[in-house]
């Protein structure tokens, strides 16, 4: 609400921003509710439905003469947005915190509320009366892709800096650049700062933290309007971009991630595969998933089959014939690892020979680790169930990051807690404190009370606790097909990998 003069007799006029809610679905259907009046949309797909709804609301904003707030439900959740007359889509100010990041969806449980008074005030100029708002607009022909009512403003997104404003308002230091203050050189009676290379680099136009949306209905709007309407990415996509940047960060050398839980069925192998897949896809390869079971593990069975069945034991036995450690080449490993081409990582399986009496000990692990660390930037190691095995202990000793995995079950959680207690009791307190806990849902529905209790317990011991959802594509126990996973599952494992990368 806002009180304003009508411009004639000075009588205050109360105007109300429209209460607009919209929904778009994967099948291309949707609806717009404007002050309770519902208009339905039926298009070919979600992208076209999003474009139609955006254009309809932009036209409404044009009649009002200012951006209008709208709550939009899409397959990712419910978002509070504001849509400008030119079709530009922004997050509603109420959802943006002090550092410019979005807090997330307006409501994750599916309920939608009225636009808050603070949001209405943000879109209403208190110094002038707002025109009345039509409840509906002319109907849109079904199945017809929409086009923006007006082209984007030529200067939107660029503002003039007030006199005396600091340059860091635009993300560029006022002086000195990344390397500190500019050099000062004496020139006669005074000292004049002369620019340095750091100043030159700092003066470059900064790369935008986020470009236009690339996924969901927002991306569909951009494609259908040939970029004339280019919504910013939503909170889910922005979170995904931040996580991707964390995973892609520059490392100061090869890093070893060790996945533990001394109980079978705790999803260690699944976690190893999905961590390696995410690292591989985000970093462009140079990632190894390694089954460090002292006898036989299942990592090789969960990977895509190669044209050979050689394992870590075969590589260990072949090391002397491959020459001194410093002369082993990446191509020499090709006959021992199993490439996962779609996910851009390799798998080194444990011994799969049922008649074999071979086992891997600490010395064997160290010899393999020294060679493999020369060729892979990230090694994700699956461990066995015997914490007393020397190769298990050697892996923990080599770990840059420990990931403890448990399903949301009493037995696997107790095993994980016992493992952390044992590590703390044997001098690995710091490794436990820096560890990451992953709680995997064993069923579509989990025990919420147990999940809360586990988050509290492991949250007090480790650096982070992250939940990952149940996914039917993982139930069969066969080779893991990353592309068959739900998007929510892939996003959850991207989040896990980003948190792990933060600790490397």
Short mmCIF file of C-alpha atoms in Angstrom, two decimals:
data_model
loop_
_atom_site.label_atom_id
_atom_site.label_comp_id
_atom_site.label_asym_id
_atom_site.label_seq_id
_atom_site.Cartn_x
_atom_site.Cartn_y
_atom_site.Cartn_z
CA UNK A 1 0.00 0.00 0.00
CA UNK A 2 1.07 3.56 -0.53
CA UNK A 3 -0.55 6.91 0.11
CA UNK A 4 0.01 9.48 -2.60
CA UNK A 5 -1.47 12.72 -3.90
CA UNK A 6 -3.76 12.50 -6.90
CA UNK A 7 -2.19 15.70 -8.26
CA UNK A 8 -5.42 17.79 -8.13
CA UNK A 9 -6.87 18.52 -4.68
CA UNK A 10 -4.11 16.88 -2.67
CA UNK A 11 -6.41 14.15 -1.36
CA UNK A 12 -4.37 11.05 -0.50
CA UNK A 13 -5.07 8.13 -2.78
CA UNK A 14 -4.45 4.57 -1.59
CA UNK A 15 -3.25 2.20 -4.30
CA UNK A 16 -2.40 -1.47 -4.02
CA UNK A 17 0.09 -3.47 -6.03
CA UNK A 18 -1.56 -6.49 -7.63
CA UNK A 19 -1.26 -9.84 -5.91
CA UNK A 20 0.23 -11.94 -8.73
CA UNK A 21 1.02 -15.63 -8.52
CA UNK A 22 2.01 -17.95 -11.33
CA UNK A 23 2.86 -21.57 -11.83
CA UNK A 24 4.65 -23.34 -14.68
CA UNK A 25 4.96 -27.11 -15.05
CA UNK A 26 7.18 -29.46 -16.99
CA UNK A 27 4.33 -30.38 -19.36
CA UNK A 28 3.94 -26.77 -20.55
CA UNK A 29 0.78 -25.98 -18.57
CA UNK A 30 0.46 -23.21 -16.05
CA UNK A 31 -1.68 -20.42 -14.76
CA UNK A 32 -1.51 -16.81 -13.65
CA UNK A 33 -3.56 -15.48 -10.74
CA UNK A 34 -3.97 -11.69 -10.69
CA UNK A 35 -5.83 -10.56 -7.57
CA UNK A 36 -7.58 -13.92 -7.52
CA UNK A 37 -8.55 -13.95 -11.22
CA UNK A 38 -6.96 -17.03 -12.80
CA UNK A 39 -5.85 -17.31 -16.42
CA UNK A 40 -4.61 -20.66 -17.69
CA UNK A 41 -1.68 -21.21 -20.04
CA UNK A 42 -1.08 -24.27 -22.17
CA UNK A 43 2.07 -24.34 -24.29
CA UNK A 44 4.31 -26.98 -25.83
CA UNK A 45 6.77 -27.18 -22.95
CA UNK A 46 7.90 -25.55 -19.72
CA UNK A 47 10.10 -23.01 -21.49
CA UNK A 48 7.29 -21.70 -23.68
CA UNK A 49 4.92 -21.58 -20.72
CA UNK A 50 7.48 -19.56 -18.77
CA UNK A 51 7.91 -17.18 -21.68
CA UNK A 52 4.16 -16.71 -22.02
CA UNK A 53 3.70 -15.98 -18.34
CA UNK A 54 6.69 -13.63 -18.23
CA UNK A 55 5.38 -11.66 -21.20
CA UNK A 56 1.88 -11.47 -19.73
CA UNK A 57 3.15 -10.11 -16.43
CA UNK A 58 5.58 -7.74 -18.18
CA UNK A 59 2.63 -6.28 -20.07
CA UNK A 60 0.82 -5.83 -16.77
CA UNK A 61 3.91 -4.11 -15.35
CA UNK A 62 3.81 -1.82 -18.39
CA UNK A 63 0.29 -0.70 -17.54
CA UNK A 64 1.38 -0.01 -13.97
CA UNK A 65 4.54 1.74 -15.10
CA UNK A 66 6.85 -0.04 -12.69
CA UNK A 67 8.08 -3.54 -11.79
CA UNK A 68 5.50 -5.78 -10.16
CA UNK A 69 6.12 -8.50 -7.57
CA UNK A 70 5.10 -12.06 -8.39
CA UNK A 71 5.45 -15.43 -6.74
CA UNK A 72 6.30 -18.11 -9.30
CA UNK A 73 6.17 -21.81 -8.66
CA UNK A 74 8.30 -23.94 -10.99
CA UNK A 75 9.63 -27.51 -10.68
CA UNK A 76 12.49 -26.20 -8.49
CA UNK A 77 10.27 -24.55 -5.87
CA UNK A 78 8.51 -21.26 -5.19
CA UNK A 79 10.33 -17.99 -5.86
CA UNK A 80 9.53 -14.35 -5.11
CA UNK A 81 10.46 -12.31 -8.19
CA UNK A 82 9.83 -8.92 -9.68
CA UNK A 83 9.14 -8.54 -13.39
CA UNK A 84 9.88 -5.24 -15.15
CA UNK A 85 7.84 -3.73 -17.98
CA UNK A 86 10.66 -4.61 -20.40
CA UNK A 87 10.52 -8.29 -19.39
CA UNK A 88 13.59 -8.26 -17.14
CA UNK A 89 13.21 -10.72 -14.26
CA UNK A 90 14.93 -10.09 -10.91
CA UNK A 91 14.80 -11.62 -7.48
CA UNK A 92 12.46 -9.73 -5.15
CA UNK A 93 14.53 -7.48 -2.82
CA UNK A 94 13.12 -9.19 0.25
CA UNK A 95 15.02 -12.36 -0.71
CA UNK A 96 18.38 -10.68 -1.19
CA UNK A 97 20.66 -10.37 1.80
CA UNK A 98 23.37 -7.86 2.43
CA UNK A 99 25.94 -9.52 0.21
CA UNK A 100 23.61 -9.83 -2.73
CA UNK A 101 23.01 -13.55 -2.50
CA UNK A 102 19.58 -15.04 -2.51
CA UNK A 103 18.31 -16.83 0.55
CA UNK A 104 16.46 -19.39 -1.56
CA UNK A 105 12.86 -20.19 -2.40
CA UNK A 106 10.04 -18.31 -0.78
CA UNK A 107 8.56 -21.58 0.39
CA UNK A 108 9.74 -25.15 -0.09
CA UNK A 109 6.66 -26.90 1.26
CA UNK A 110 4.48 -25.85 -1.62
CA UNK A 111 2.45 -23.14 0.09
CA UNK A 112 2.31 -19.65 -1.35
CA UNK A 113 1.64 -16.54 0.65
CA UNK A 114 0.57 -13.02 -0.20
CA UNK A 115 3.15 -10.49 -1.25
CA UNK A 116 4.42 -8.78 1.89
CA UNK A 117 3.84 -5.12 2.58
CA UNK A 118 7.58 -4.52 2.49
CA UNK A 119 7.70 -5.99 -1.01
CA UNK A 120 4.79 -3.81 -2.10
CA UNK A 121 6.55 -0.76 -0.72
CA UNK A 122 9.67 -1.65 -2.64
CA UNK A 123 7.75 -1.44 -5.88
CA UNK A 124 5.63 1.62 -5.05
CA UNK A 125 6.83 5.21 -5.26
CA UNK A 126 5.49 7.05 -2.28
CA UNK A 127 5.81 10.43 -3.98
CA UNK A 128 3.36 9.78 -6.81
CA UNK A 129 0.11 7.95 -7.22
CA UNK A 130 0.19 4.60 -8.93
CA UNK A 131 -2.29 4.00 -11.71
CA UNK A 132 -5.04 1.47 -11.22
CA UNK A 133 -4.17 -2.12 -12.09
CA UNK A 134 -6.26 -4.15 -14.49
CA UNK A 135 -7.20 -7.54 -13.12
CA UNK A 136 -6.71 -9.32 -16.43
CA UNK A 137 -5.14 -8.78 -19.81
CA UNK A 138 -6.31 -9.78 -23.28
CA UNK A 139 -6.22 -13.59 -23.60
CA UNK A 140 -3.18 -15.25 -25.14
CA UNK A 141 -3.83 -17.77 -27.89
CA UNK A 142 -3.01 -21.27 -26.66
CA UNK A 143 0.13 -22.80 -28.09
CA UNK A 144 1.48 -19.52 -29.41
CA UNK A 145 4.98 -18.67 -28.18
CA UNK A 146 5.02 -15.20 -26.74
CA UNK A 147 7.27 -12.27 -27.52
CA UNK A 148 8.17 -9.45 -25.15
CA UNK A 149 5.79 -6.53 -24.99
CA UNK A 150 8.69 -4.10 -24.98
CA UNK A 151 12.39 -4.39 -25.69
CA UNK A 152 14.87 -4.17 -22.83
CA UNK A 153 15.91 -0.74 -21.69
CA UNK A 154 19.20 0.22 -23.26
CA UNK A 155 20.77 1.23 -20.00
CA UNK A 156 19.35 -1.30 -17.57
CA UNK A 157 22.04 -2.80 -15.40
CA UNK A 158 24.43 0.17 -15.76
CA UNK A 159 24.27 3.12 -13.44
CA UNK A 160 26.28 6.28 -13.14
CA UNK A 161 28.46 6.43 -10.07
CA UNK A 162 27.74 9.39 -7.81
CA UNK A 163 30.47 11.93 -7.39
CA UNK A 164 32.98 10.78 -4.81
CA UNK A 165 31.80 7.19 -4.79
CA UNK A 166 34.41 4.57 -4.09
CA UNK A 167 35.37 2.35 -6.97
CA UNK A 168 34.81 -0.76 -4.90
CA UNK A 169 31.06 -0.29 -5.31
CA UNK A 170 31.56 -1.96 -8.68
CA UNK A 171 33.84 -4.63 -7.33
CA UNK A 172 37.07 -2.86 -8.39
CA UNK A 173 39.40 -1.49 -5.71
CA UNK A 174 39.64 2.28 -5.61
CA UNK A 175 43.40 2.00 -5.74
CA UNK A 176 46.21 -0.45 -5.52
CA UNK A 177 44.60 -3.48 -7.15
CA UNK A 178 45.08 -6.99 -5.91
CA UNK A 179 48.69 -6.51 -4.96
CA UNK A 180 48.19 -3.64 -2.51
CA UNK A 181 48.46 0.13 -2.84
CA UNK A 182 49.87 1.69 -5.96
CA UNK A 183 53.56 2.52 -5.96
CA UNK A 184 54.42 6.10 -4.97
CA UNK A 185 57.19 7.82 -6.90
CA UNK A 186 58.74 11.13 -5.87
CA UNK A 187 58.33 13.91 -8.43
CA UNK A 188 59.92 17.07 -7.24
CA UNK A 189 57.98 18.74 -4.46
CA UNK A 190 55.52 15.91 -3.92
CA UNK A 191 54.78 12.25 -4.51
CA UNK A 192 52.43 11.14 -7.24
CA UNK A 193 51.08 7.56 -7.33
CA UNK A 194 51.89 5.90 -10.63
CA UNK A 195 49.91 2.93 -11.89
CA UNK A 196 51.33 -0.56 -11.62
CA UNK A 197 50.53 -3.79 -13.41
CA UNK A 198 48.16 -4.64 -10.57
CA UNK A 199 46.23 -1.44 -11.25
CA UNK A 200 46.02 -2.29 -14.94
CA UNK A 201 44.66 -5.76 -14.19
CA UNK A 202 42.24 -4.45 -11.56
CA UNK A 203 40.81 -1.94 -14.06
CA UNK A 204 39.59 -4.69 -16.35
CA UNK A 205 35.85 -5.12 -16.60
CA UNK A 206 35.05 -7.76 -13.99
CA UNK A 207 33.60 -11.02 -15.24
CA UNK A 208 29.95 -11.16 -14.15
CA UNK A 209 29.42 -13.51 -11.24
CA UNK A 210 26.45 -14.94 -13.07
CA UNK A 211 25.32 -14.59 -16.65
CA UNK A 212 21.80 -15.24 -17.91
CA UNK A 213 19.93 -18.36 -16.90
CA UNK A 214 21.02 -21.53 -18.67
CA UNK A 215 18.49 -23.96 -17.18
CA UNK A 216 14.78 -24.15 -16.47
CA UNK A 217 12.01 -21.90 -17.69
CA UNK A 218 14.19 -18.80 -17.38
CA UNK A 219 16.57 -20.19 -19.99
CA UNK A 220 13.59 -21.08 -22.15
CA UNK A 221 12.40 -17.49 -22.04
CA UNK A 222 15.82 -16.29 -23.20
CA UNK A 223 15.95 -18.79 -26.08
CA UNK A 224 12.41 -18.18 -27.27
CA UNK A 225 12.89 -14.40 -27.30
CA UNK A 226 16.37 -14.65 -28.87
CA UNK A 227 17.87 -12.99 -25.82
CA UNK A 228 15.61 -9.92 -25.86
CA UNK A 229 14.25 -11.11 -22.51
CA UNK A 230 17.13 -12.60 -20.54
CA UNK A 231 16.18 -13.52 -16.97
CA UNK A 232 18.94 -13.97 -14.44
CA UNK A 233 19.43 -17.48 -13.07
CA UNK A 234 17.23 -18.52 -10.19
CA UNK A 235 18.52 -19.38 -6.71
CA UNK A 236 18.97 -23.08 -7.51
CA UNK A 237 21.05 -22.36 -10.59
CA UNK A 238 23.08 -19.71 -8.76
CA UNK A 239 23.82 -22.21 -5.98
CA UNK A 240 24.87 -24.71 -8.64
CA UNK A 241 27.27 -22.20 -10.17
CA UNK A 242 28.83 -21.39 -6.81
CA UNK A 243 29.32 -25.10 -6.07
CA UNK A 244 30.84 -25.69 -9.52
CA UNK A 245 33.31 -22.87 -8.94
CA UNK A 246 34.35 -24.46 -5.64
CA UNK A 247 34.96 -27.83 -7.27
CA UNK A 248 36.97 -26.23 -10.10
CA UNK A 249 39.23 -24.21 -7.84
CA UNK A 250 42.97 -24.44 -8.38
CA UNK A 251 44.64 -27.02 -6.15
CA UNK A 252 48.19 -26.75 -4.88
CA UNK A 253 49.03 -30.33 -5.82
CA UNK A 254 47.41 -33.77 -6.06
CA UNK A 255 44.75 -34.34 -3.41
CA UNK A 256 43.52 -37.53 -1.78
CA UNK A 257 39.95 -37.92 -0.54
CA UNK A 258 39.28 -41.02 1.59
CA UNK A 259 35.73 -42.36 2.06
CA UNK A 260 35.17 -44.38 5.22
CA UNK A 261 32.64 -46.40 7.22
CA UNK A 262 33.65 -49.81 8.56
CA UNK A 263 30.31 -51.37 7.67
CA UNK A 264 29.06 -52.74 4.41
CA UNK A 265 25.97 -51.17 2.90
CA UNK A 266 26.83 -47.68 4.12
CA UNK A 267 26.99 -46.31 0.54
CA UNK A 268 30.78 -45.86 0.56
CA UNK A 269 31.17 -47.17 -2.97
CA UNK A 270 28.28 -45.06 -4.23
CA UNK A 271 29.80 -41.99 -2.59
CA UNK A 272 33.22 -42.76 -4.09
CA UNK A 273 31.78 -43.10 -7.59
CA UNK A 274 29.66 -39.95 -7.41
CA UNK A 275 32.41 -37.84 -5.88
CA UNK A 276 34.80 -38.98 -8.61
CA UNK A 277 32.19 -38.41 -11.31
CA UNK A 278 31.48 -34.90 -10.08
CA UNK A 279 35.16 -34.01 -9.78
CA UNK A 280 35.78 -35.47 -13.24
CA UNK A 281 32.94 -33.66 -14.95
CA UNK A 282 33.63 -30.32 -13.28
CA UNK A 283 37.43 -30.43 -13.60
CA UNK A 284 37.71 -32.09 -17.01
CA UNK A 285 39.23 -35.39 -15.96
CA UNK A 286 42.47 -36.23 -14.10
CA UNK A 287 40.36 -37.92 -11.39
CA UNK A 288 40.71 -41.49 -10.09
CA UNK A 289 38.30 -43.60 -8.06
CA UNK A 290 40.38 -46.26 -6.34
CA UNK A 291 39.13 -49.31 -4.44
CA UNK A 292 41.60 -49.75 -1.59
CA UNK A 293 40.00 -52.86 -0.16
CA UNK A 294 42.68 -55.21 1.13
CA UNK A 295 41.04 -58.16 -0.65
CA UNK A 296 37.93 -57.70 -2.75
CA UNK A 297 35.69 -54.65 -3.07
CA UNK A 298 32.80 -53.74 -5.34
CA UNK A 299 33.95 -50.49 -6.97
CA UNK A 300 34.82 -52.29 -10.21
CA UNK A 301 31.34 -53.77 -10.34
CA UNK A 302 29.69 -50.35 -9.99
CA UNK A 303 31.74 -48.86 -12.84
CA UNK A 304 31.38 -49.16 -16.59
CA UNK A 305 33.11 -52.31 -17.78
CA UNK A 306 36.37 -51.97 -19.68
CA UNK A 307 37.95 -54.32 -22.21
CA UNK A 308 40.14 -55.75 -19.44
CA UNK A 309 39.70 -56.98 -15.87
CA UNK A 310 43.05 -55.93 -14.42
CA UNK A 311 43.05 -54.44 -10.94
CA UNK A 312 45.20 -52.69 -8.35
CA UNK A 313 46.94 -55.99 -7.60
CA UNK A 314 47.92 -56.36 -11.26
CA UNK A 315 49.25 -52.81 -11.35
CA UNK A 316 51.19 -53.40 -8.15
CA UNK A 317 52.79 -56.52 -9.59
CA UNK A 318 53.59 -54.71 -12.86
CA UNK A 319 55.27 -51.69 -11.28
CA UNK A 320 58.82 -53.19 -11.37
CA UNK A 321 58.49 -53.99 -15.07
CA UNK A 322 57.23 -50.47 -15.86
CA UNK A 323 60.58 -49.04 -14.80
CA UNK A 324 61.65 -46.75 -11.96
CA UNK A 325 58.89 -44.68 -10.39
CA UNK A 326 59.94 -41.51 -12.16
CA UNK A 327 59.78 -43.14 -15.60
CA UNK A 328 56.23 -44.52 -15.42
CA UNK A 329 54.00 -42.76 -17.97
CA UNK A 330 50.28 -42.10 -17.92
CA UNK A 331 49.88 -44.37 -20.93
CA UNK A 332 51.40 -47.21 -18.91
CA UNK A 333 48.38 -47.08 -16.60
CA UNK A 334 45.82 -47.40 -19.37
CA UNK A 335 45.81 -51.18 -19.23
CA UNK A 336 45.04 -51.18 -15.51
CA UNK A 337 42.42 -48.47 -14.97
CA UNK A 338 38.87 -48.51 -16.33
CA UNK A 339 37.93 -45.27 -18.04
CA UNK A 340 34.47 -43.84 -17.45
CA UNK A 341 34.23 -41.72 -20.60
CA UNK A 342 30.93 -39.98 -19.91
CA UNK A 343 32.00 -38.81 -16.45
CA UNK A 344 35.70 -38.22 -17.28
CA UNK A 345 37.33 -40.24 -14.52
CA UNK A 346 39.13 -43.56 -14.17
CA UNK A 347 38.51 -46.50 -11.84
CA UNK A 348 41.18 -48.69 -10.27
CA UNK A 349 39.39 -51.79 -9.02
CA UNK A 350 40.44 -54.03 -6.17
CA UNK A 351 41.26 -57.71 -6.67
CA UNK A 352 38.31 -59.51 -8.31
CA UNK A 353 39.86 -62.96 -8.59
CA UNK A 354 37.93 -65.29 -6.30
CA UNK A 355 40.82 -67.76 -6.22
CA UNK A 356 43.47 -65.16 -5.43
CA UNK A 357 45.27 -65.09 -2.10
CA UNK A 358 46.75 -61.64 -2.75
CA UNK A 359 46.09 -58.76 -0.40
CA UNK A 360 47.08 -55.11 -0.32
CA UNK A 361 49.01 -53.86 2.71
CA UNK A 362 50.36 -50.47 3.75
CA UNK A 363 53.53 -50.77 1.65
CA UNK A 364 51.47 -51.75 -1.38
CA UNK A 365 49.16 -48.78 -0.87
CA UNK A 366 52.10 -46.39 -0.55
CA UNK A 367 53.79 -47.68 -3.69
CA UNK A 368 50.58 -47.30 -5.71
CA UNK A 369 49.73 -43.91 -4.20
CA UNK A 370 53.14 -42.47 -5.07
CA UNK A 371 52.75 -43.46 -8.72
CA UNK A 372 49.09 -42.54 -9.12
CA UNK A 373 49.56 -39.12 -7.50
CA UNK A 374 51.87 -38.20 -10.37
CA UNK A 375 49.06 -38.46 -12.92
CA UNK A 376 45.81 -37.63 -11.13
CA UNK A 377 44.87 -34.32 -9.54
CA UNK A 378 42.18 -35.86 -7.33
CA UNK A 379 42.20 -39.42 -5.99
CA UNK A 380 38.95 -40.58 -4.32
CA UNK A 381 39.65 -43.73 -2.32
CA UNK A 382 37.02 -46.28 -1.32
CA UNK A 383 38.07 -48.18 1.79
CA UNK A 384 37.25 -51.62 3.14
CA UNK A 385 35.50 -52.56 6.36
CA UNK A 386 38.58 -53.47 8.40
CA UNK A 387 39.90 -50.40 10.16
CA UNK A 388 42.80 -52.45 11.54
CA UNK A 389 44.08 -53.34 8.07
CA UNK A 390 47.38 -51.60 7.38
CA UNK A 391 46.27 -50.34 3.96
CA UNK A 392 43.15 -48.78 5.56
CA UNK A 393 45.32 -46.96 8.06
CA UNK A 394 47.79 -45.92 5.32
CA UNK A 395 44.95 -44.40 3.29
CA UNK A 396 43.72 -42.38 6.27
CA UNK A 397 47.28 -41.22 6.86
CA UNK A 398 47.54 -40.00 3.26
CA UNK A 399 44.13 -38.29 3.27
CA UNK A 400 43.81 -34.58 2.59
CA UNK A 401 40.09 -34.93 3.32
CA UNK A 402 38.12 -37.69 5.04
CA UNK A 403 34.49 -38.25 4.05
CA UNK A 404 32.48 -40.38 6.47
CA UNK A 405 29.37 -41.84 4.84
CA UNK A 406 26.30 -43.30 6.47
CA UNK A 407 22.77 -44.10 5.53
CA UNK A 408 20.05 -42.72 7.79
CA UNK A 409 19.90 -45.96 9.76
CA UNK A 410 20.92 -46.78 13.29
CA UNK A 411 23.41 -49.53 12.39
CA UNK A 412 25.39 -47.68 9.71
CA UNK A 413 25.34 -44.45 11.73
CA UNK A 414 26.66 -46.25 14.81
CA UNK A 415 29.45 -47.73 12.69
CA UNK A 416 30.36 -44.28 11.37
CA UNK A 417 30.35 -42.80 14.87
CA UNK A 418 32.55 -45.64 16.12
CA UNK A 419 35.02 -45.04 13.26
CA UNK A 420 35.31 -41.34 14.19
CA UNK A 421 35.78 -42.23 17.85
CA UNK A 422 38.57 -44.64 16.87
CA UNK A 423 40.29 -42.04 14.69
CA UNK A 424 40.17 -39.46 17.46
CA UNK A 425 41.58 -41.99 19.91
CA UNK A 426 44.53 -42.77 17.62
CA UNK A 427 45.76 -39.23 17.01
CA UNK A 428 43.57 -38.14 14.10
CA UNK A 429 41.54 -35.51 15.97
CA UNK A 430 42.31 -32.79 13.41
CA UNK A 431 41.39 -35.04 10.48
CA UNK A 432 38.05 -35.79 12.14
CA UNK A 433 37.40 -32.11 12.83
CA UNK A 434 38.01 -31.29 9.16
CA UNK A 435 36.03 -34.29 7.89
CA UNK A 436 32.75 -34.10 5.97
CA UNK A 437 29.77 -36.30 6.87
CA UNK A 438 27.35 -37.47 4.18
CA UNK A 439 23.96 -38.83 5.29
CA UNK A 440 22.35 -40.82 2.49
CA UNK A 441 18.62 -41.56 2.45
CA UNK A 442 18.15 -45.37 2.12
CA UNK A 443 14.48 -44.99 1.20
CA UNK A 444 12.31 -42.28 -0.35
CA UNK A 445 11.05 -41.45 3.15
CA UNK A 446 13.49 -41.20 6.03
CA UNK A 447 13.07 -41.11 9.78
CA UNK A 448 13.13 -37.37 10.42
CA UNK A 449 13.84 -37.73 14.13
CA UNK A 450 16.80 -40.04 13.46
CA UNK A 451 18.06 -37.76 10.71
CA UNK A 452 17.94 -34.79 13.08
CA UNK A 453 19.75 -36.75 15.78
CA UNK A 454 22.46 -37.85 13.33
CA UNK A 455 22.94 -34.32 12.04
CA UNK A 456 23.38 -33.10 15.60
CA UNK A 457 25.87 -35.83 16.53
CA UNK A 458 28.06 -35.68 13.43
CA UNK A 459 27.73 -31.90 13.23
CA UNK A 460 29.47 -31.67 16.59
CA UNK A 461 32.35 -33.86 15.36
CA UNK A 462 32.94 -32.92 11.72
CA UNK A 463 33.20 -29.78 9.63
CA UNK A 464 29.97 -30.27 7.69
CA UNK A 465 27.00 -32.64 7.46
CA UNK A 466 25.20 -32.95 4.12
CA UNK A 467 22.08 -34.91 3.24
CA UNK A 468 21.73 -36.65 -0.11
CA UNK A 469 18.41 -38.00 -1.37
CA UNK A 470 17.34 -41.50 -2.24
CA UNK A 471 17.51 -42.21 -5.98
CA UNK A 472 15.88 -45.20 -7.66
CA UNK A 473 18.64 -45.28 -10.27
CA UNK A 474 21.09 -46.41 -7.58
CA UNK A 475 18.98 -49.20 -6.09
CA UNK A 476 19.89 -52.01 -8.49
CA UNK A 477 23.53 -52.12 -7.41
CA UNK A 478 24.77 -52.30 -11.00
CA UNK A 479 27.06 -49.89 -12.84
CA UNK A 480 26.19 -46.31 -11.92
CA UNK A 481 24.85 -44.25 -14.82
CA UNK A 482 25.35 -40.63 -13.80
CA UNK A 483 23.01 -39.30 -16.49
CA UNK A 484 20.15 -41.45 -15.18
CA UNK A 485 20.24 -39.78 -11.76
CA UNK A 486 17.61 -37.23 -10.82
CA UNK A 487 18.71 -33.62 -11.09
CA UNK A 488 18.17 -33.21 -7.34
CA UNK A 489 20.58 -36.10 -6.74
CA UNK A 490 23.23 -34.65 -9.05
CA UNK A 491 22.85 -31.24 -7.38
CA UNK A 492 23.17 -32.83 -3.92
CA UNK A 493 26.40 -34.59 -4.89
CA UNK A 494 27.69 -31.41 -6.50
CA UNK A 495 27.08 -29.74 -3.14
CA UNK A 496 28.92 -32.56 -1.33
CA UNK A 497 31.85 -32.33 -3.75
CA UNK A 498 32.02 -28.56 -3.36
CA UNK A 499 32.19 -28.84 0.43
CA UNK A 500 34.86 -31.53 0.11
CA UNK A 501 36.82 -29.31 -2.30
CA UNK A 502 36.63 -26.46 0.20
CA UNK A 503 38.72 -28.60 2.54
CA UNK A 504 41.44 -29.50 0.05
#
